[in-house]
């Protein structure tokens, strides 16, 4: 009932910027929390940020606070992640996810996209 598709990944130099988009569909999307997670090779999935479509500020992991910004666009049914001052350690597959409560663990989200690769060169 809820589908998510990530886009915008690619290769960028350290210090550069990239904008990821999560296109969503589903009747209850706007009442859900949408989160971004990332997973680097050999590592577990890591929380990045979440936002509630109905209002409120984004919530960020300490590792990206001040560099990344999560935003929502009701007209386009998208949730974006603006990534600035990128570092090589940001390299990962980035996933968007949808749930009904705020959470920083992946098991608390119900729906997931397929992911988009972000690679930051040094």
PDB file of N, CA, C and O in Angstrom, residues 23-72:
ATOM      1  N   UNK A  23      10.582   9.065  -3.933  1.00  0.00           N
ATOM      2  CA  UNK A  23       9.238   9.205  -4.482  1.00  0.00           C
ATOM      3  C   UNK A  23       8.328   8.187  -3.817  1.00  0.00           C
ATOM      4  O   UNK A  23       8.663   7.003  -3.741  1.00  0.00           O
ATOM      5  N   UNK A  24       7.183   8.648  -3.344  1.00  0.00           N
ATOM      6  CA  UNK A  24       6.295   7.802  -2.555  1.00  0.00           C
ATOM      7  C   UNK A  24       4.910   7.725  -3.169  1.00  0.00           C
ATOM      8  O   UNK A  24       4.487   8.611  -3.915  1.00  0.00           O
ATOM      9  N   UNK A  25       4.205   6.665  -2.828  1.00  0.00           N
ATOM     10  CA  UNK A  25       2.805   6.523  -3.183  1.00  0.00           C
ATOM     11  C   UNK A  25       2.104   5.761  -2.072  1.00  0.00           C
ATOM     12  O   UNK A  25       2.723   4.975  -1.351  1.00  0.00           O
ATOM     13  N   UNK A  26       0.809   6.007  -1.937  1.00  0.00           N
ATOM     14  CA  UNK A  26       0.037   5.368  -0.892  1.00  0.00           C
ATOM     15  C   UNK A  26      -0.878   6.356  -0.198  1.00  0.00           C
ATOM     16  O   UNK A  26      -0.515   7.526  -0.036  1.00  0.00           O
ATOM     17  N   UNK A  27      -2.006   5.879   0.241  1.00  0.00           N
ATOM     18  CA  UNK A  27      -3.029   6.757   0.798  1.00  0.00           C
ATOM     19  C   UNK A  27      -2.591   7.478   2.063  1.00  0.00           C
ATOM     20  O   UNK A  27      -2.962   8.642   2.269  1.00  0.00           O
ATOM     21  N   UNK A  28      -1.836   6.799   2.920  1.00  0.00           N
ATOM     22  CA  UNK A  28      -1.512   7.348   4.234  1.00  0.00           C
ATOM     23  C   UNK A  28      -0.102   7.908   4.318  1.00  0.00           C
ATOM     24  O   UNK A  28       0.377   8.170   5.416  1.00  0.00           O
ATOM     25  N   UNK A  29       0.521   8.107   3.190  1.00  0.00           N
ATOM     26  CA  UNK A  29       1.903   8.572   3.199  1.00  0.00           C
ATOM     27  C   UNK A  29       2.092   9.830   4.040  1.00  0.00           C
ATOM     28  O   UNK A  29       3.048   9.931   4.815  1.00  0.00           O
ATOM     29  N   UNK A  30       1.231  10.808   3.887  1.00  0.00           N
ATOM     30  CA  UNK A  30       1.427  12.105   4.525  1.00  0.00           C
ATOM     31  C   UNK A  30       1.364  12.056   6.040  1.00  0.00           C
ATOM     32  O   UNK A  30       1.861  12.968   6.705  1.00  0.00           O
ATOM     33  N   UNK A  31       0.770  11.032   6.600  1.00  0.00           N
ATOM     34  CA  UNK A  31       0.706  10.891   8.052  1.00  0.00           C
ATOM     35  C   UNK A  31       1.858  10.065   8.618  1.00  0.00           C
ATOM     36  O   UNK A  31       1.986   9.938   9.830  1.00  0.00           O
ATOM     37  N   UNK A  32       2.700   9.563   7.768  1.00  0.00           N
ATOM     38  CA  UNK A  32       3.790   8.690   8.170  1.00  0.00           C
ATOM     39  C   UNK A  32       5.075   9.459   8.440  1.00  0.00           C
ATOM     40  O   UNK A  32       5.274  10.578   7.985  1.00  0.00           O
ATOM     41  N   UNK A  33       5.944   8.815   9.181  1.00  0.00           N
ATOM     42  CA  UNK A  33       7.324   9.235   9.263  1.00  0.00           C
ATOM     43  C   UNK A  33       8.087   8.606   8.101  1.00  0.00           C
ATOM     44  O   UNK A  33       7.912   7.434   7.783  1.00  0.00           O
ATOM     45  N   UNK A  34       8.919   9.403   7.473  1.00  0.00           N
ATOM     46  CA  UNK A  34       9.791   8.921   6.417  1.00  0.00           C
ATOM     47  C   UNK A  34      11.227   9.113   6.872  1.00  0.00           C
ATOM     48  O   UNK A  34      11.591  10.190   7.354  1.00  0.00           O
ATOM     49  N   UNK A  35      12.008   8.072   6.745  1.00  0.00           N
ATOM     50  CA  UNK A  35      13.384   8.094   7.214  1.00  0.00           C
ATOM     51  C   UNK A  35      14.345   7.749   6.089  1.00  0.00           C
ATOM     52  O   UNK A  35      13.991   7.051   5.134  1.00  0.00           O
ATOM     53  N   UNK A  36      15.547   8.250   6.224  1.00  0.00           N
ATOM     54  CA  UNK A  36      16.662   7.824   5.392  1.00  0.00           C
ATOM     55  C   UNK A  36      17.626   7.000   6.241  1.00  0.00           C
ATOM     56  O   UNK A  36      17.978   7.402   7.352  1.00  0.00           O
ATOM     57  N   UNK A  37      18.019   5.857   5.709  1.00  0.00           N
ATOM     58  CA  UNK A  37      19.059   5.019   6.278  1.00  0.00           C
ATOM     59  C   UNK A  37      20.141   4.813   5.232  1.00  0.00           C
ATOM     60  O   UNK A  37      19.916   5.040   4.039  1.00  0.00           O
ATOM     61  N   UNK A  38      21.292   4.356   5.672  1.00  0.00           N
ATOM     62  CA  UNK A  38      22.349   4.028   4.734  1.00  0.00           C
ATOM     63  C   UNK A  38      23.078   2.780   5.197  1.00  0.00           C
ATOM     64  O   UNK A  38      23.102   2.451   6.378  1.00  0.00           O
ATOM     65  N   UNK A  39      23.683   2.088   4.245  1.00  0.00           N
ATOM     66  CA  UNK A  39      24.402   0.869   4.554  1.00  0.00           C
ATOM     67  C   UNK A  39      25.648   0.791   3.683  1.00  0.00           C
ATOM     68  O   UNK A  39      25.552   0.732   2.459  1.00  0.00           O
ATOM     69  N   UNK A  40      26.783   0.794   4.331  1.00  0.00           N
ATOM     70  CA  UNK A  40      28.060   0.667   3.651  1.00  0.00           C
ATOM     71  C   UNK A  40      28.447  -0.801   3.568  1.00  0.00           C
ATOM     72  O   UNK A  40      27.979  -1.624   4.366  1.00  0.00           O
ATOM     73  N   UNK A  41      29.312  -1.161   2.626  1.00  0.00           N
ATOM     74  CA  UNK A  41      29.724  -2.564   2.510  1.00  0.00           C
ATOM     75  C   UNK A  41      30.302  -3.099   3.813  1.00  0.00           C
ATOM     76  O   UNK A  41      31.157  -2.466   4.430  1.00  0.00           O
ATOM     77  N   UNK A  42      29.823  -4.248   4.240  1.00  0.00           N
ATOM     78  CA  UNK A  42      30.315  -4.879   5.448  1.00  0.00           C
ATOM     79  C   UNK A  42      29.807  -4.287   6.741  1.00  0.00           C
ATOM     80  O   UNK A  42      30.232  -4.718   7.820  1.00  0.00           O
ATOM     81  N   UNK A  43      28.910  -3.319   6.674  1.00  0.00           N
ATOM     82  CA  UNK A  43      28.382  -2.676   7.860  1.00  0.00           C
ATOM     83  C   UNK A  43      26.872  -2.839   7.935  1.00  0.00           C
ATOM     84  O   UNK A  43      26.211  -3.121   6.945  1.00  0.00           O
ATOM     85  N   UNK A  44      26.344  -2.646   9.134  1.00  0.00           N
ATOM     86  CA  UNK A  44      24.904  -2.715   9.332  1.00  0.00           C
ATOM     87  C   UNK A  44      24.246  -1.416   8.882  1.00  0.00           C
ATOM     88  O   UNK A  44      24.889  -0.375   8.766  1.00  0.00           O
ATOM     89  N   UNK A  45      22.961  -1.503   8.643  1.00  0.00           N
ATOM     90  CA  UNK A  45      22.209  -0.342   8.222  1.00  0.00           C
ATOM     91  C   UNK A  45      22.197   0.719   9.325  1.00  0.00           C
ATOM     92  O   UNK A  45      21.969   0.418  10.501  1.00  0.00           O
ATOM     93  N   UNK A  46      22.429   1.968   8.934  1.00  0.00           N
ATOM     94  CA  UNK A  46      22.622   3.071   9.864  1.00  0.00           C
ATOM     95  C   UNK A  46      21.576   4.156   9.634  1.00  0.00           C
ATOM     96  O   UNK A  46      21.320   4.568   8.498  1.00  0.00           O
ATOM     97  N   UNK A  47      21.004   4.649  10.713  1.00  0.00           N
ATOM     98  CA  UNK A  47      20.037   5.733  10.637  1.00  0.00           C
ATOM     99  C   UNK A  47      20.702   7.022  10.192  1.00  0.00           C
ATOM    100  O   UNK A  47      21.813   7.346  10.623  1.00  0.00           O
ATOM    101  N   UNK A  48      20.003   7.781   9.355  1.00  0.00           N
ATOM    102  CA  UNK A  48      20.491   9.071   8.885  1.00  0.00           C
ATOM    103  C   UNK A  48      19.584  10.208   9.348  1.00  0.00           C
ATOM    104  O   UNK A  48      20.038  11.162   9.981  1.00  0.00           O
ATOM    105  N   UNK A  49      18.297  10.127   9.037  1.00  0.00           N
ATOM    106  CA  UNK A  49      17.366  11.211   9.370  1.00  0.00           C
ATOM    107  C   UNK A  49      15.938  10.725   9.217  1.00  0.00           C
ATOM    108  O   UNK A  49      15.671   9.781   8.470  1.00  0.00           O
ATOM    109  N   UNK A  50      15.000  11.381   9.907  1.00  0.00           N
ATOM    110  CA  UNK A  50      13.588  11.156   9.648  1.00  0.00           C
ATOM    111  C   UNK A  50      12.815  12.463   9.727  1.00  0.00           C
ATOM    112  O   UNK A  50      13.280  13.446  10.310  1.00  0.00           O
ATOM    113  N   UNK A  51      11.625  12.451   9.145  1.00  0.00           N
ATOM    114  CA  UNK A  51      10.740  13.600   9.149  1.00  0.00           C
ATOM    115  C   UNK A  51       9.301  13.111   9.137  1.00  0.00           C
ATOM    116  O   UNK A  51       8.995  12.065   8.570  1.00  0.00           O
ATOM    117  N   UNK A  52       8.402  13.879   9.757  1.00  0.00           N
ATOM    118  CA  UNK A  52       6.976  13.586   9.734  1.00  0.00           C
ATOM    119  C   UNK A  52       6.320  14.478   8.689  1.00  0.00           C
ATOM    120  O   UNK A  52       6.486  15.697   8.717  1.00  0.00           O
ATOM    121  N   UNK A  53       5.572  13.880   7.784  1.00  0.00           N
ATOM    122  CA  UNK A  53       4.938  14.651   6.723  1.00  0.00           C
ATOM    123  C   UNK A  53       3.992  15.720   7.257  1.00  0.00           C
ATOM    124  O   UNK A  53       3.849  16.778   6.643  1.00  0.00           O
ATOM    125  N   UNK A  54       3.340  15.466   8.384  1.00  0.00           N
ATOM    126  CA  UNK A  54       2.345  16.394   8.912  1.00  0.00           C
ATOM    127  C   UNK A  54       2.946  17.633   9.553  1.00  0.00           C
ATOM    128  O   UNK A  54       2.230  18.597   9.835  1.00  0.00           O
ATOM    129  N   UNK A  55       4.225  17.633   9.829  1.00  0.00           N
ATOM    130  CA  UNK A  55       4.866  18.787  10.420  1.00  0.00           C
ATOM    131  C   UNK A  55       6.051  18.413  11.291  1.00  0.00           C
ATOM    132  O   UNK A  55       6.371  17.238  11.463  1.00  0.00           O
ATOM    133  N   UNK A  56       6.696  19.422  11.833  1.00  0.00           N
ATOM    134  CA  UNK A  56       7.833  19.216  12.694  1.00  0.00           C
ATOM    135  C   UNK A  56       9.141  19.277  11.932  1.00  0.00           C
ATOM    136  O   UNK A  56       9.187  19.250  10.704  1.00  0.00           O
ATOM    137  N   UNK A  57      10.209  19.374  12.695  1.00  0.00           N
ATOM    138  CA  UNK A  57      11.534  19.429  12.118  1.00  0.00           C
ATOM    139  C   UNK A  57      12.082  18.035  11.878  1.00  0.00           C
ATOM    140  O   UNK A  57      11.625  17.056  12.454  1.00  0.00           O
ATOM    141  N   UNK A  58      13.051  17.972  11.018  1.00  0.00           N
ATOM    142  CA  UNK A  58      13.751  16.729  10.820  1.00  0.00           C
ATOM    143  C   UNK A  58      14.606  16.372  12.019  1.00  0.00           C
ATOM    144  O   UNK A  58      15.019  17.227  12.804  1.00  0.00           O
ATOM    145  N   UNK A  59      14.870  15.088  12.162  1.00  0.00           N
ATOM    146  CA  UNK A  59      15.728  14.576  13.221  1.00  0.00           C
ATOM    147  C   UNK A  59      16.891  13.863  12.558  1.00  0.00           C
ATOM    148  O   UNK A  59      16.693  13.051  11.658  1.00  0.00           O
ATOM    149  N   UNK A  60      18.108  14.147  13.030  1.00  0.00           N
ATOM    150  CA  UNK A  60      19.306  13.693  12.331  1.00  0.00           C
ATOM    151  C   UNK A  60      20.244  12.910  13.233  1.00  0.00           C
ATOM    152  O   UNK A  60      20.359  13.181  14.429  1.00  0.00           O
ATOM    153  N   UNK A  61      20.927  11.974  12.621  1.00  0.00           N
ATOM    154  CA  UNK A  61      22.037  11.335  13.299  1.00  0.00           C
ATOM    155  C   UNK A  61      23.166  12.345  13.501  1.00  0.00           C
ATOM    156  O   UNK A  61      23.357  13.254  12.695  1.00  0.00           O
ATOM    157  N   UNK A  62      23.912  12.174  14.581  1.00  0.00           N
ATOM    158  CA  UNK A  62      25.004  13.096  14.862  1.00  0.00           C
ATOM    159  C   UNK A  62      26.026  13.152  13.727  1.00  0.00           C
ATOM    160  O   UNK A  62      26.620  14.199  13.476  1.00  0.00           O
ATOM    161  N   UNK A  63      26.199  12.052  13.041  1.00  0.00           N
ATOM    162  CA  UNK A  63      27.210  11.982  11.998  1.00  0.00           C
ATOM    163  C   UNK A  63      26.898  12.863  10.794  1.00  0.00           C
ATOM    164  O   UNK A  63      27.805  13.193  10.024  1.00  0.00           O
ATOM    165  N   UNK A  64      25.636  13.248  10.622  1.00  0.00           N
ATOM    166  CA  UNK A  64      25.256  14.055   9.468  1.00  0.00           C
ATOM    167  C   UNK A  64      24.669  15.400   9.851  1.00  0.00           C
ATOM    168  O   UNK A  64      24.401  16.227   8.973  1.00  0.00           O
ATOM    169  N   UNK A  65      24.475  15.645  11.124  1.00  0.00           N
ATOM    170  CA  UNK A  65      23.867  16.883  11.590  1.00  0.00           C
ATOM    171  C   UNK A  65      24.681  18.086  11.129  1.00  0.00           C
ATOM    172  O   UNK A  65      25.903  18.120  11.274  1.00  0.00           O
ATOM    173  N   UNK A  66      23.989  19.066  10.564  1.00  0.00           N
ATOM    174  CA  UNK A  66      24.651  20.252  10.057  1.00  0.00           C
ATOM    175  C   UNK A  66      25.115  20.141   8.627  1.00  0.00           C
ATOM    176  O   UNK A  66      25.456  21.155   8.009  1.00  0.00           O
ATOM    177  N   UNK A  67      25.131  18.934   8.087  1.00  0.00           N
ATOM    178  CA  UNK A  67      25.552  18.717   6.702  1.00  0.00           C
ATOM    179  C   UNK A  67      24.401  18.260   5.807  1.00  0.00           C
ATOM    180  O   UNK A  67      24.348  18.627   4.633  1.00  0.00           O
ATOM    181  N   UNK A  68      23.504  17.461   6.362  1.00  0.00           N
ATOM    182  CA  UNK A  68      22.382  16.928   5.598  1.00  0.00           C
ATOM    183  C   UNK A  68      21.096  17.616   6.027  1.00  0.00           C
ATOM    184  O   UNK A  68      20.931  17.988   7.197  1.00  0.00           O
ATOM    185  N   UNK A  69      20.164  17.755   5.096  1.00  0.00           N
ATOM    186  CA  UNK A  69      18.862  18.320   5.386  1.00  0.00           C
ATOM    187  C   UNK A  69      17.783  17.458   4.752  1.00  0.00           C
ATOM    188  O   UNK A  69      17.821  17.206   3.545  1.00  0.00           O
ATOM    189  N   UNK A  70      16.824  17.023   5.559  1.00  0.00           N
ATOM    190  CA  UNK A  70      15.699  16.253   5.055  1.00  0.00           C
ATOM    191  C   UNK A  70      14.526  17.208   4.849  1.00  0.00           C
ATOM    192  O   UNK A  70      14.295  18.108   5.656  1.00  0.00           O
ATOM    193  N   UNK A  71      13.790  17.024   3.776  1.00  0.00           N
ATOM    194  CA  UNK A  71      12.670  17.894   3.467  1.00  0.00           C
ATOM    195  C   UNK A  71      11.561  17.096   2.799  1.00  0.00           C
ATOM    196  O   UNK A  71      11.775  15.972   2.331  1.00  0.00           O
ATOM    197  N   UNK A  72      10.391  17.680   2.756  1.00  0.00           N
ATOM    198  CA  UNK A  72       9.215  17.026   2.185  1.00  0.00           C
ATOM    199  C   UNK A  72       8.509  17.962   1.220  1.00  0.00           C
ATOM    200  O   UNK A  72       8.555  19.185   1.359  1.00  0.00           O
TER     201      UNK A  72
END
